[in-house]
CSV table of C-alpha atoms and ligand atoms in Angstrom, one decimal:
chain,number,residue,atom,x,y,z
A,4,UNK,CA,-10.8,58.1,47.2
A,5,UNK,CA,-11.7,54.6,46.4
A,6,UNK,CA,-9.0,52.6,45.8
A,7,UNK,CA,-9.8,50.3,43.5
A,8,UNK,CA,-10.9,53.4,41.1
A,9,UNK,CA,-8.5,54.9,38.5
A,10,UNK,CA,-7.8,57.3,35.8
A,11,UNK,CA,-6.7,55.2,33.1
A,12,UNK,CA,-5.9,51.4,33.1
A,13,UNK,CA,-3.6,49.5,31.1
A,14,UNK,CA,-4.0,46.1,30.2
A,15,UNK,CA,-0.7,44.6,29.7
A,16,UNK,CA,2.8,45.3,30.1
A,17,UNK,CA,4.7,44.4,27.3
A,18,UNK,CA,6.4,47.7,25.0
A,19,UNK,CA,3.1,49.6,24.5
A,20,UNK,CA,1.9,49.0,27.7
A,21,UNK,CA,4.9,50.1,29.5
A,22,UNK,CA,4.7,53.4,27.2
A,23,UNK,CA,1.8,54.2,27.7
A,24,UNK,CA,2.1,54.0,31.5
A,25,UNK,CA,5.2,56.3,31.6
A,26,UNK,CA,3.0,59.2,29.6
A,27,UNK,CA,0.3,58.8,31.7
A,28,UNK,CA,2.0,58.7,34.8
A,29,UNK,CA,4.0,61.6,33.8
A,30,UNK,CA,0.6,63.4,32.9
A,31,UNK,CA,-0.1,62.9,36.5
A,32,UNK,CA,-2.9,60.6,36.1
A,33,UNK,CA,-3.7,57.8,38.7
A,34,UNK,CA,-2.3,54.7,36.5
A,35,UNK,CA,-2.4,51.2,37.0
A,36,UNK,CA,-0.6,48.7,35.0
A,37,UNK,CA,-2.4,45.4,34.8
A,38,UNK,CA,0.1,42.6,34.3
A,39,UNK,CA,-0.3,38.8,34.8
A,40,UNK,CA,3.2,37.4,33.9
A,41,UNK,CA,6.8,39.5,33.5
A,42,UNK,CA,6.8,42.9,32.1
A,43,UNK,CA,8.2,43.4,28.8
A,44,UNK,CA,5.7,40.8,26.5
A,45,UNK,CA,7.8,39.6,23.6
A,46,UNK,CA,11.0,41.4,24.3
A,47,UNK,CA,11.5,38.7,27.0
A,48,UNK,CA,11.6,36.2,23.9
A,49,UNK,CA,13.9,38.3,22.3
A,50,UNK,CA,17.5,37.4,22.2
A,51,UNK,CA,18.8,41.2,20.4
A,52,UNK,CA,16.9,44.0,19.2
A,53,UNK,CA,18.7,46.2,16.7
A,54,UNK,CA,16.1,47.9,15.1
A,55,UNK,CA,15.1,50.2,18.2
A,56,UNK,CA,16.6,54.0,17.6
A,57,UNK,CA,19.1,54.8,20.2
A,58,UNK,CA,20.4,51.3,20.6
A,59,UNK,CA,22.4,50.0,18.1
A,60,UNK,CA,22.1,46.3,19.6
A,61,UNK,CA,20.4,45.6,23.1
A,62,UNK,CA,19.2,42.6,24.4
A,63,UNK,CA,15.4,42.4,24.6
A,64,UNK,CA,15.2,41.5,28.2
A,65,UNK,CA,17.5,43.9,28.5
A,66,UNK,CA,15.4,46.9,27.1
A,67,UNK,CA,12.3,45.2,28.8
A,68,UNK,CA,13.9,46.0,32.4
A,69,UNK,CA,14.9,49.5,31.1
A,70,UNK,CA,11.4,50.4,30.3
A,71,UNK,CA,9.6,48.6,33.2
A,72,UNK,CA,11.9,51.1,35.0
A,73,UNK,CA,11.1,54.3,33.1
A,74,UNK,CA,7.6,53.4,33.1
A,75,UNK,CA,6.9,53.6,37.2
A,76,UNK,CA,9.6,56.1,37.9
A,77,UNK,CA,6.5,58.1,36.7
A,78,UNK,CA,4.2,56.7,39.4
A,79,UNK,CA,2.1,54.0,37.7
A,80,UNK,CA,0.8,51.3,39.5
A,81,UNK,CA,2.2,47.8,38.7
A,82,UNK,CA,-0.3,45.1,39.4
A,83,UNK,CA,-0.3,41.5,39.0
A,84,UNK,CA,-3.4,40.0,38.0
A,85,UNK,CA,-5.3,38.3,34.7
A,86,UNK,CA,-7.5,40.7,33.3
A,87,UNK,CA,-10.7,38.7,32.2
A,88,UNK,CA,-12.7,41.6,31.0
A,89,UNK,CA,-13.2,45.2,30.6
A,90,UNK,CA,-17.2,46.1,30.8
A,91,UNK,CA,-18.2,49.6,30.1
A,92,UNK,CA,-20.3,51.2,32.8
A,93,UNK,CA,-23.4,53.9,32.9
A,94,UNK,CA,-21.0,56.7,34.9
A,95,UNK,CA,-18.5,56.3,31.9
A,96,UNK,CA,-16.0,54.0,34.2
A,97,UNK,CA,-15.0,50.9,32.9
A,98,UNK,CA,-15.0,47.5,35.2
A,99,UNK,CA,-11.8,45.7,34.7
A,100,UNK,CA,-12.6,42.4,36.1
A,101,UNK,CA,-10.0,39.8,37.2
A,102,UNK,CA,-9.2,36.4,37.1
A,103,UNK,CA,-9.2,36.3,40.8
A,104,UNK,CA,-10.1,39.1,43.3
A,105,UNK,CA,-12.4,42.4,43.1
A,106,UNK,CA,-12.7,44.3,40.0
A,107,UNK,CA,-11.2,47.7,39.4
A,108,UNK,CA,-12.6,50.7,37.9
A,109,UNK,CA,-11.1,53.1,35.1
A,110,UNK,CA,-12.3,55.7,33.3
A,111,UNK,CA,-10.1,55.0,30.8
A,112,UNK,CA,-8.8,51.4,29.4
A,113,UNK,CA,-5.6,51.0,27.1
A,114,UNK,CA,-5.7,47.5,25.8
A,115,UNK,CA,-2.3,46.4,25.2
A,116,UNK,CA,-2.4,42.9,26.1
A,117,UNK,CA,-0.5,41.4,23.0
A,118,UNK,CA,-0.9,38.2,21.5
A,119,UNK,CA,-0.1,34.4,21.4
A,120,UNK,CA,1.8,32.1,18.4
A,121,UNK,CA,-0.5,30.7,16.5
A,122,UNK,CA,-0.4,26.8,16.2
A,123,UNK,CA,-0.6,24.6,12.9
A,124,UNK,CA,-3.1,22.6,14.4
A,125,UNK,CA,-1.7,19.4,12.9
A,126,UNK,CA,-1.1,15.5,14.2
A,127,UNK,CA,1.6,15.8,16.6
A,128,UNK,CA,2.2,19.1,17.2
A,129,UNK,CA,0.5,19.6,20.6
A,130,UNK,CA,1.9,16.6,21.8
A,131,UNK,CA,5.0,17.2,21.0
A,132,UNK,CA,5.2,20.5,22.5
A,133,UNK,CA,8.0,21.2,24.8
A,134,UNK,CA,9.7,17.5,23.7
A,135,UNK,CA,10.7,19.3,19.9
A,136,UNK,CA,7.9,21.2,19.2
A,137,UNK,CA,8.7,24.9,20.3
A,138,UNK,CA,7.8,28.5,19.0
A,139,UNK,CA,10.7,30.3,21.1
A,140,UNK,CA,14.0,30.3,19.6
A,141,UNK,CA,16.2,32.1,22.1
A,142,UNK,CA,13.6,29.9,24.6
A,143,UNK,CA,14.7,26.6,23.3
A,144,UNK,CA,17.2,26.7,20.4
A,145,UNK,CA,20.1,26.1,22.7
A,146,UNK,CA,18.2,22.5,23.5
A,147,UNK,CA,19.0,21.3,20.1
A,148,UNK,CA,23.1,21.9,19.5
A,149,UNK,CA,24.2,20.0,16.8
A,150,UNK,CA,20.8,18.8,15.1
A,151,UNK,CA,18.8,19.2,12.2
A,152,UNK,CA,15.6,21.8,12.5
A,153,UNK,CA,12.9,22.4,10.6
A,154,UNK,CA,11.3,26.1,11.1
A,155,UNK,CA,8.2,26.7,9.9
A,156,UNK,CA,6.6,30.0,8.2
A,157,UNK,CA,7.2,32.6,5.5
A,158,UNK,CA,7.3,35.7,7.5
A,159,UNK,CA,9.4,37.9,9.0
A,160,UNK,CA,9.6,35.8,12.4
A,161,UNK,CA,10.1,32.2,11.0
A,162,UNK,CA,13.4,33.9,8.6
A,163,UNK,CA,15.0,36.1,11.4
A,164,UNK,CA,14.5,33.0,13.6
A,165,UNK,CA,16.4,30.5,11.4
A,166,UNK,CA,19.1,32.7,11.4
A,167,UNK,CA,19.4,32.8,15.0
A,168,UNK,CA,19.0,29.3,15.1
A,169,UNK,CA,22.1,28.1,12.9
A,170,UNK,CA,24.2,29.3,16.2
A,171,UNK,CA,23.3,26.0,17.8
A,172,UNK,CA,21.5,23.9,14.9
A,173,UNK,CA,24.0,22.2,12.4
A,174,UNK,CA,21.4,22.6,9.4
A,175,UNK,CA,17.9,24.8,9.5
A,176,UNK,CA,15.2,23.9,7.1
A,177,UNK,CA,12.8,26.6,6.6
A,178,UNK,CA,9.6,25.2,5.5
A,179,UNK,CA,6.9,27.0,3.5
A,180,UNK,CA,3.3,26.9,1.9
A,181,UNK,CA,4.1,28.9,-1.0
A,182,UNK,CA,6.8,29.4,-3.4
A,183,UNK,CA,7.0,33.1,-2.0
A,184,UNK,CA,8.8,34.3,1.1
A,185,UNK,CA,6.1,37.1,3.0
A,186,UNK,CA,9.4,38.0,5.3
A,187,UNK,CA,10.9,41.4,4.5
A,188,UNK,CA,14.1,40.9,1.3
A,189,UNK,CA,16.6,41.8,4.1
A,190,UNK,CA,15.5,39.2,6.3
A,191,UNK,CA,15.0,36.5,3.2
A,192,UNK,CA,18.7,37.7,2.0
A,193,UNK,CA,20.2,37.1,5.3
A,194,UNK,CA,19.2,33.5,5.5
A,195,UNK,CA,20.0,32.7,1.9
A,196,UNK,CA,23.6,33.8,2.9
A,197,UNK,CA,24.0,31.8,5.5
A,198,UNK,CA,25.1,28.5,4.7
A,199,UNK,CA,23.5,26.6,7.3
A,200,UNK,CA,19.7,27.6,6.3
A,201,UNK,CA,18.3,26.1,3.8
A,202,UNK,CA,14.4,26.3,1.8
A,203,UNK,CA,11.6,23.7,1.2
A,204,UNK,CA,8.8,25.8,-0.4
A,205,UNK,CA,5.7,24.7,-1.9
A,206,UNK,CA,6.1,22.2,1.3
A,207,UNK,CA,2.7,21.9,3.5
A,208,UNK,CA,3.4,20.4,7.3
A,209,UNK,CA,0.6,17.8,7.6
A,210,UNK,CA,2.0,16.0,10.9
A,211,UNK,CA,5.0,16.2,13.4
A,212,UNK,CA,6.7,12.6,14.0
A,213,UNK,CA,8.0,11.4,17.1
A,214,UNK,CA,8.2,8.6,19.4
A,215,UNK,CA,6.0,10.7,22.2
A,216,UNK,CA,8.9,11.7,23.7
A,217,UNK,CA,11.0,13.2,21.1
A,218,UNK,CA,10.5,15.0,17.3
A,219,UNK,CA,12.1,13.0,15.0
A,220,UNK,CA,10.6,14.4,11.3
A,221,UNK,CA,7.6,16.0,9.9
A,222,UNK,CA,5.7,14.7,7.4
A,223,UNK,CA,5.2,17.1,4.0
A,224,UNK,CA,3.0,17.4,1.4
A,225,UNK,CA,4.6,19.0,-1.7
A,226,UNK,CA,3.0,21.1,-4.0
A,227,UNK,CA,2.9,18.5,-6.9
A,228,UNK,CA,0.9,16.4,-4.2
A,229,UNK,CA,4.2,14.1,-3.4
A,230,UNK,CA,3.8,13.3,0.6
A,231,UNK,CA,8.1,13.5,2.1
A,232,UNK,CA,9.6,12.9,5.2
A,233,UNK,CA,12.5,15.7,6.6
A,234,UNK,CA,14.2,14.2,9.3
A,235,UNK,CA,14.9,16.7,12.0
A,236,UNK,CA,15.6,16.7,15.9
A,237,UNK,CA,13.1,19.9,16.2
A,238,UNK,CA,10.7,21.6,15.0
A,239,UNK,CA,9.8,25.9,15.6
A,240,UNK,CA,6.7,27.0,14.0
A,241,UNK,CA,6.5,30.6,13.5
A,242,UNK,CA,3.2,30.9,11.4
A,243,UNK,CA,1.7,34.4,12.8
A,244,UNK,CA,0.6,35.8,16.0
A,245,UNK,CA,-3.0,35.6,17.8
A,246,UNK,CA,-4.3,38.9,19.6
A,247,UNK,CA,-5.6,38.9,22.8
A,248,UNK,CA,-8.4,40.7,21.9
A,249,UNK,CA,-11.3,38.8,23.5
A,250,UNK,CA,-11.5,41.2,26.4
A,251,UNK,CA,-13.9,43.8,25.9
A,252,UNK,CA,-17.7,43.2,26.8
A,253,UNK,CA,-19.3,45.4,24.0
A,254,UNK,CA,-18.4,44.4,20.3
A,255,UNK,CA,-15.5,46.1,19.2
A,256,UNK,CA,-15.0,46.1,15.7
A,257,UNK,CA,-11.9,44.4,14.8
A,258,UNK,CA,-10.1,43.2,11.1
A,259,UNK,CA,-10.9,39.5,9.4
A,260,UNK,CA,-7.7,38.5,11.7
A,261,UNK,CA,-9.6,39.8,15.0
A,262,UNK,CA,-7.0,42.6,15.8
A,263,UNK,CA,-8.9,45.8,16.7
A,264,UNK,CA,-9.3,48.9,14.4
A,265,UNK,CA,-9.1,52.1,15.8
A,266,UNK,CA,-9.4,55.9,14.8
A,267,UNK,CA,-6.1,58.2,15.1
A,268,UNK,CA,-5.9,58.5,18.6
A,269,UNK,CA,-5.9,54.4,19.1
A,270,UNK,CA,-9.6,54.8,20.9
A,271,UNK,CA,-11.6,51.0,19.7
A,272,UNK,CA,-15.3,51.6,18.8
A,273,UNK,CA,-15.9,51.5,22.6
A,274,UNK,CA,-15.7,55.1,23.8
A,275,UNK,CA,-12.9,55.1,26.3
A,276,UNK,CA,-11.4,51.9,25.1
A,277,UNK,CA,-8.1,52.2,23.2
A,278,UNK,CA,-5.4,49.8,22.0
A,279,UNK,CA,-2.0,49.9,20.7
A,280,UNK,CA,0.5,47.3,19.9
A,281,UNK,CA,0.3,44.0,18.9
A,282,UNK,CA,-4.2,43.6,19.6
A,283,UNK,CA,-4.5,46.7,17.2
A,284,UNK,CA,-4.9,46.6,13.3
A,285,UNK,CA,-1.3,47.7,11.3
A,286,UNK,CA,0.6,47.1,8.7
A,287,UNK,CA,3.8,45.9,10.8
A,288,UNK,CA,4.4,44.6,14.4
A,289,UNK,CA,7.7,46.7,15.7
A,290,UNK,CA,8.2,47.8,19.5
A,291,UNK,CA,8.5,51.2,17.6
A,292,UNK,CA,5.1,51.2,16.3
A,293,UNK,CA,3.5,49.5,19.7
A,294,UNK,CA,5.4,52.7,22.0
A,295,UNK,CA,4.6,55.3,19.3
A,296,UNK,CA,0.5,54.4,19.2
A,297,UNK,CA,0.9,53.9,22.7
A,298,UNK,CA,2.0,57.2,23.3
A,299,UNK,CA,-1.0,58.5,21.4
A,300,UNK,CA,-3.2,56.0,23.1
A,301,UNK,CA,-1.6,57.7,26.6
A,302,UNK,CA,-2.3,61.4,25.7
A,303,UNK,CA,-6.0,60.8,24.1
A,304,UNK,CA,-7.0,58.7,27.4
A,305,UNK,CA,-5.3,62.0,29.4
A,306,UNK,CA,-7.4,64.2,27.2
A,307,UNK,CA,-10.3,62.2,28.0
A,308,UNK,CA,-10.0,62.1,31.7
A,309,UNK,CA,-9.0,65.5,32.0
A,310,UNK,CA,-12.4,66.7,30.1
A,311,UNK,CA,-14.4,64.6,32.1
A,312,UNK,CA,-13.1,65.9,35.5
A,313,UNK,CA,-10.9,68.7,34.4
A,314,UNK,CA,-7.7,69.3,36.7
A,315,UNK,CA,-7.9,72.1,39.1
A,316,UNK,CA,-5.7,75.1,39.2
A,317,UNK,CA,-2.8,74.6,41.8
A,318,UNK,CA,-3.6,76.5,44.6
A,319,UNK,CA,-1.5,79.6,44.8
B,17,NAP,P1,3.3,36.7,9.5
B,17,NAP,O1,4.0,37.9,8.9
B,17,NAP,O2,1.8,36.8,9.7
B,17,NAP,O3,3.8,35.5,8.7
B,17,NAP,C1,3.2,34.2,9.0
B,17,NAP,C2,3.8,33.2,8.0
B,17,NAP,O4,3.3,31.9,8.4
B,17,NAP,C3,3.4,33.5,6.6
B,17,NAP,O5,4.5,33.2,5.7
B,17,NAP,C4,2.3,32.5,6.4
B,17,NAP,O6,2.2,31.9,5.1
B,17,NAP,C5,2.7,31.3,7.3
B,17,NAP,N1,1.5,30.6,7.8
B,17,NAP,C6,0.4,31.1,8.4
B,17,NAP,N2,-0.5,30.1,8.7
B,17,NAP,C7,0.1,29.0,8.3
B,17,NAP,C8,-0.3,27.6,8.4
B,17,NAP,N3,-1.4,27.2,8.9
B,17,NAP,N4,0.5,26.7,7.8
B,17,NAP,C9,1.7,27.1,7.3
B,17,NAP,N5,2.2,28.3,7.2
B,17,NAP,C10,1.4,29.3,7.7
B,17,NAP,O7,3.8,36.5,11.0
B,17,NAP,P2,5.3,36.7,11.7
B,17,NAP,O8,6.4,36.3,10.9
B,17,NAP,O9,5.1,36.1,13.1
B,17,NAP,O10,5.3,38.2,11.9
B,17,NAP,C11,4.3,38.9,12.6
B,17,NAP,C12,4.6,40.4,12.6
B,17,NAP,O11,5.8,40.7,13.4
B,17,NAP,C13,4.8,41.0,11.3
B,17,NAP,O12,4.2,42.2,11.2
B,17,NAP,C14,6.3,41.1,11.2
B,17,NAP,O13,6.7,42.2,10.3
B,17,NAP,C15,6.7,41.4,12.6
B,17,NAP,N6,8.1,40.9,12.8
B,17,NAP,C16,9.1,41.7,12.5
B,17,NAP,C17,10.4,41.3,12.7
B,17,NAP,C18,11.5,42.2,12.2
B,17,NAP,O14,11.3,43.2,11.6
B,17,NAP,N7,12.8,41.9,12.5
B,17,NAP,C19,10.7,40.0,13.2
B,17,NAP,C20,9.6,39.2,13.6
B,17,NAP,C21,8.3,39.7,13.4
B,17,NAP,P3,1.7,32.8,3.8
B,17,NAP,O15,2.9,33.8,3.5
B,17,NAP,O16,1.5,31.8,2.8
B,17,NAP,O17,0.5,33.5,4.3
């Protein structure tokens, strides 16, 4: 057997990654789980998850190392290496080539190789990265007990994050574009109760302040066109997520946002290509949805490998 040659191939190991390399594991399939940092992907910037059935609270590191575990009890491969891209072959394989070292060969690929914050792009921001600038509460928020923050964003991320953040900020000011929150009401309702949080909508961030060394405001644009200064000692911008979803050598049809659409068993419009989680068009981004596709992503690859070299009666 060559051993650079599998089954199916997984590119990532955050939630869906790790899902889909327990099913196909357990289906008995030669699995390898490409992986260039931790295993777990977001969970490991997640201080509690409480939304997970079957765990009233956990910590997301926490439920990270629980399904790392689960996932190669079932015989999965756990590589570390940057995937740089997947090229479909004549024989059906696919060539997963790599940052550094040979390639490996799947038949089938399941792209699960999340996404990145994306950035305002602004004066400041960049440079001020890692001295104020951040985009990891549980990461950073503990650097900042006893100051000021700005967050900025409307979604569900940028709300659930100012909340966490009053445990070490003395005042959170979530700053947003519109006049309208894009977070879920539960999320908006929980910040508006909490007396350290509090809203400047209709506010555009046009540059993070500092000294080079330190944040010390950003500079707004109000709706009415009025340009304001909010002091703060930080700044965490949670304006939406980037796919990874530059990997695969043929086009792959993707949404206006460039996450992937698939059909109902997750495969991309590269045949033996699939994708769940956070690179894959949906209305929400939960670690239920990424393991639940993932698990569909897992069986339809089996299905696939098993047609194309069907599994042999055990010898009796
Ligand atoms: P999101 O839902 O895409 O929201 C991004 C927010 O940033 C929006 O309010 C958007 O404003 C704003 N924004 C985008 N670009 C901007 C820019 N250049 N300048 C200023 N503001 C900008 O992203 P997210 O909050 O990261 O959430 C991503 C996904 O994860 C969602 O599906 C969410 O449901 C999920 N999530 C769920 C939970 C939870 O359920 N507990 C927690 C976190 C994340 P507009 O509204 O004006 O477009």
């Amino acid at each position: 057997m060559d051993e650079r040659r599998y089954e199916i191939a997984i590119v990532g190991a955050g939630p869906a990654g790790l899902t889909a390399a327990l099913y196909a594991g357990r289906a008995l399939k030669r699995t390898l789980l490409l992986e260039s940092g931790l295993p777990g992907g977001e969970l490991l910037n997640t201080e509690d998850v409480e939304d997970y059935p079957g765990f009233d609270r956990i910590t997301g590191p926490e439920l990270a190392t629980r399904m790392t575990d689960h996932a190669l009890a079932f015989g999965a491969e756990l590589v570390a290496a940057r995937v740089t891209a997947i090229v479909p072959q004549d024989d059906g394989f696919k060539r997963i080539e790599l940052e550094e070292g040979e390639p490996y060969y799947a038949r089938a690929v399941i792209v699960t190789a999340g996404g990145q914050p994306r950035k305002l792009g602004i004066p400041g921001e960049e440079e001020l990265a890692g001295h104020g600038v951040s985009y990891c509460a549980v990461c950073d928020g503990a650097f900042f007990k006893g100051q000021h923050l700005a967050v900025v964003g409307g979604g569900d991320a940028a709300l659930e994050e100012a909340v966490f953040l009053t445990r070490y900020a003395s005042q959170v000011t979530v700053v947003h574009r519109r006049d309208q929150f894009r977070a879920q009401p539960l999320l908006v309702e929980r910040a508006r109760q909490n007396g350290r949080v509090d809203f400047l909508m209709d506010a555009v961030v046009e540059e993070v302040l500092g000294d080079g060394s330190r944040v010390r405001g950003l500079r707004l644009r109000r709706g009415d066109g009025r340009v304001e200064e909010l002091e703060v000692g930080g700044v965490f911008i949670f304006v939406g997520f980037l796919p990874n979803t530059g990997l695969i050598s043929d086009h792959a049809e993707h949404d206006a946002q460039g996450y992937y659409l698939t059909d109902a068993n997750m495969m991309t419009s590269v045949a033996g290509v699939y994708a769940a989680g956070d690179v894959r068009a949906q209305l929400t981004r939960q670690v239920t949805t990424a393991v639940g596709d993932a698990t569909t992503a897992a069986l339809a690859a089996t299905k696939q490998v098993e047609e194309a070299s069907p599994v042999l009666p055990a010898a009796v």
